[in-house]
């Protein structure tokens, strides 16, 4: 007679140290766990509720500007640095870890319309409506600066007209400014080395592609988006939209894609190789979108709007996953992601720079292995049951200001009425005179020129 016994090694069951966790034997056969789905659904529901319960995205407000904050930039090599420019010409360098201003100066006599940093050392640029561009180095100090508390620029460049935007090349010592035309400047020359224009009276903003570094994008007051190639000194293409574009952001991981923040409350995603149709449309804002920025991974997008809210989007989805607002925050003119992909910074015309968490319920600080494993497991469960009505309702619920909610409802009624009217016109039009339906991604595009 044979007797089968369980044979286990004592080394597999014994803890090496007293602080170690007891090892457990688990049989993962699904036949032995008939209520597994019910348990996982309960865990997913609890994880969703806990996430919304601990969703506190606001980290702090950095006060110091007297006027509104209309431009900001981050340093590509320094995680802690943030540069902001105010409407009264005040330029400030912030330490995000200490949440305070570490350097400031009265940089310009007019409003600072753009700031830009570059990889070389600690320097950054600022431009203004007073027709000057200045290079600053906060680590350089002289006797006059200490005596008067006014720092002197490293270099100053004077233009013919006021500047509306600035962008620095990723690696070369050159930068581009926008105004009545696009000027390409060299650090060592007092005059522009190149001038670009394609029949636009005023150019609102300019942006270098940080991957394809010879490509430059600009937006004009005549509702155009123009792409230039510095190698040929010629424009590549011109896109004309129904309304004006306020800001442009290039995807840091996909060199040909960019987002355009528009006056019609939407953000349009385009591929520069095929601009006759938008790749994506980010909706949900109820007023003009003033600023847009990609996360360093290229997977998330943050937008700031005239409706006094900040929205976070997945780059491949059309509706926002979260909305940030406060009672005191006014119209948002500038938003950026930090280089570690964990925080969002906003600048508004109430004079405050605000720091937000990119994930509203994410715990700040160090997490051990067990906590990380638990959070990853909860995230997978929420993804698995994301389309269950109860979990979807809890996950999508947000408390928004009454004005935003009212405007959203009114906008929805207007859009539905417009669609109904278009369908009624098609229904009561003869078939030979009936026009084709225009796809939603093509409605905002008036024309493309090459």
Phi, psi and omega in degrees: 000127181265135177244121178268129180236155175281131181239116180230145179281137179294332181292330180285339184256347185266136176285140178285324178230158183291338181274352181290159179277142177296133179282137181243144176264125181236134173262116186268014179295120183298337179293336180271356182232073185291338182255025183296316182295321179295320179293318180294322178296318178298319179294320178295320178296316179295321179295322179293318179295319179295322179299315180289329180293323183260016180282096177229087189283336187286125181261313181179163178248130179261105183260148182167327177285139176274322179257182181295157177259111188249354179206143178214158174207156177248159178270131183292342182244357182235116185291332189270346189272143171214131179248134179227146179239134184259170180288343180261012179087007181278127180247129185228144172249127185248147168258113185289328180290323179270347180056049177208162178278126181255350181198138177203155179203158173276092193280323187222162177274343179245188180290136176281115185262349180195144173226150182207140178247165179214169191290336186289108174061219185250016188275157174209164184246158173217146177228159188211171175285355178275014174072024179233150170238132183231143175256132184239148174227105184291345180275349179266128179225142177232176184296321181295323179296318180292325183288320186254355184058030177235121182273146180262141179288155176288322179208152179228134178238134183247132178252178181279329184229169177294150182259145180248350180189162181211147177209135182260146176295148185296319187235329183275161178276064177215156178214160182242141176236151178241151179184243173284342176203171177266124178247135175256123185247150170252145182301330188264005182234145183274344181244155177298139179273347183202144179231132182237138177198148177219065173065040179242133180290310182226132178256122188280319184209158179220145185211125173281142169283125185276355177252301170272086195290351179269357181264138183228136179242144178218155176238142184243165179289347178266025174071023184256153167239120185241134177253134179240152174243117183290339181291326180253353183058031183231151174288146179271309182202159178233127179248127180251123180254171182289329179225171188286147176261133183263331184206157179227142175224128177272143176288124182289342182254331180245102195296336187267354186258143175212160179247143181236118179276122190247162178288344183272023175078002184244163172240126185253134176258131183232153168255122186297344178277342182211088189261010179278359177208142179283140177284328182203154176231122178262118185251193174101334176289153181245012174210179185301138177272121187263336184208152179210147179206145176272151169286159180302335179276346183078005183262342183235153180225137175243140180229146175239139190231164176290347179275011174072029178229159173242135180235144178247133184235149161282135188299340184249012177238161187263343183240152187289147176269343179202157178225133180244140178197158172223166180293327185267342183289130179261203187299131186267122182251348183207133175221144176213154171270145172283163186288344178267003175068015184252343185226158175236138179242136180232147175234130184232171185277011170270002175091007182249144169257123185247142181249128183233154172279138178292328173247115193300325185258008183289136179281134178271143180112185184279139177237138180279179187297317184294321179293319178297317179297319179296317181292321177295320178296317179295323179295319179294322178295320179295324176293321183295320183253025186297331184266003174291130188307317183294316180290320179297320180295315180293320183291329183270347185291131176220141172272115182241157177301151183299324180296322179292317180296317179296316180295324178296317178296317179296320179294321178297319178297318180296316181295318179294322178295321179295319178295319179298319180296316180298320179292322178294321177297317178295321183294326184255022176248141178301149187297325181288339179258001185285133180272151178289152175291138178268124178300149182301326182283353179250352186295324184278351184267122178272318180187163178229131178239143179230000000 
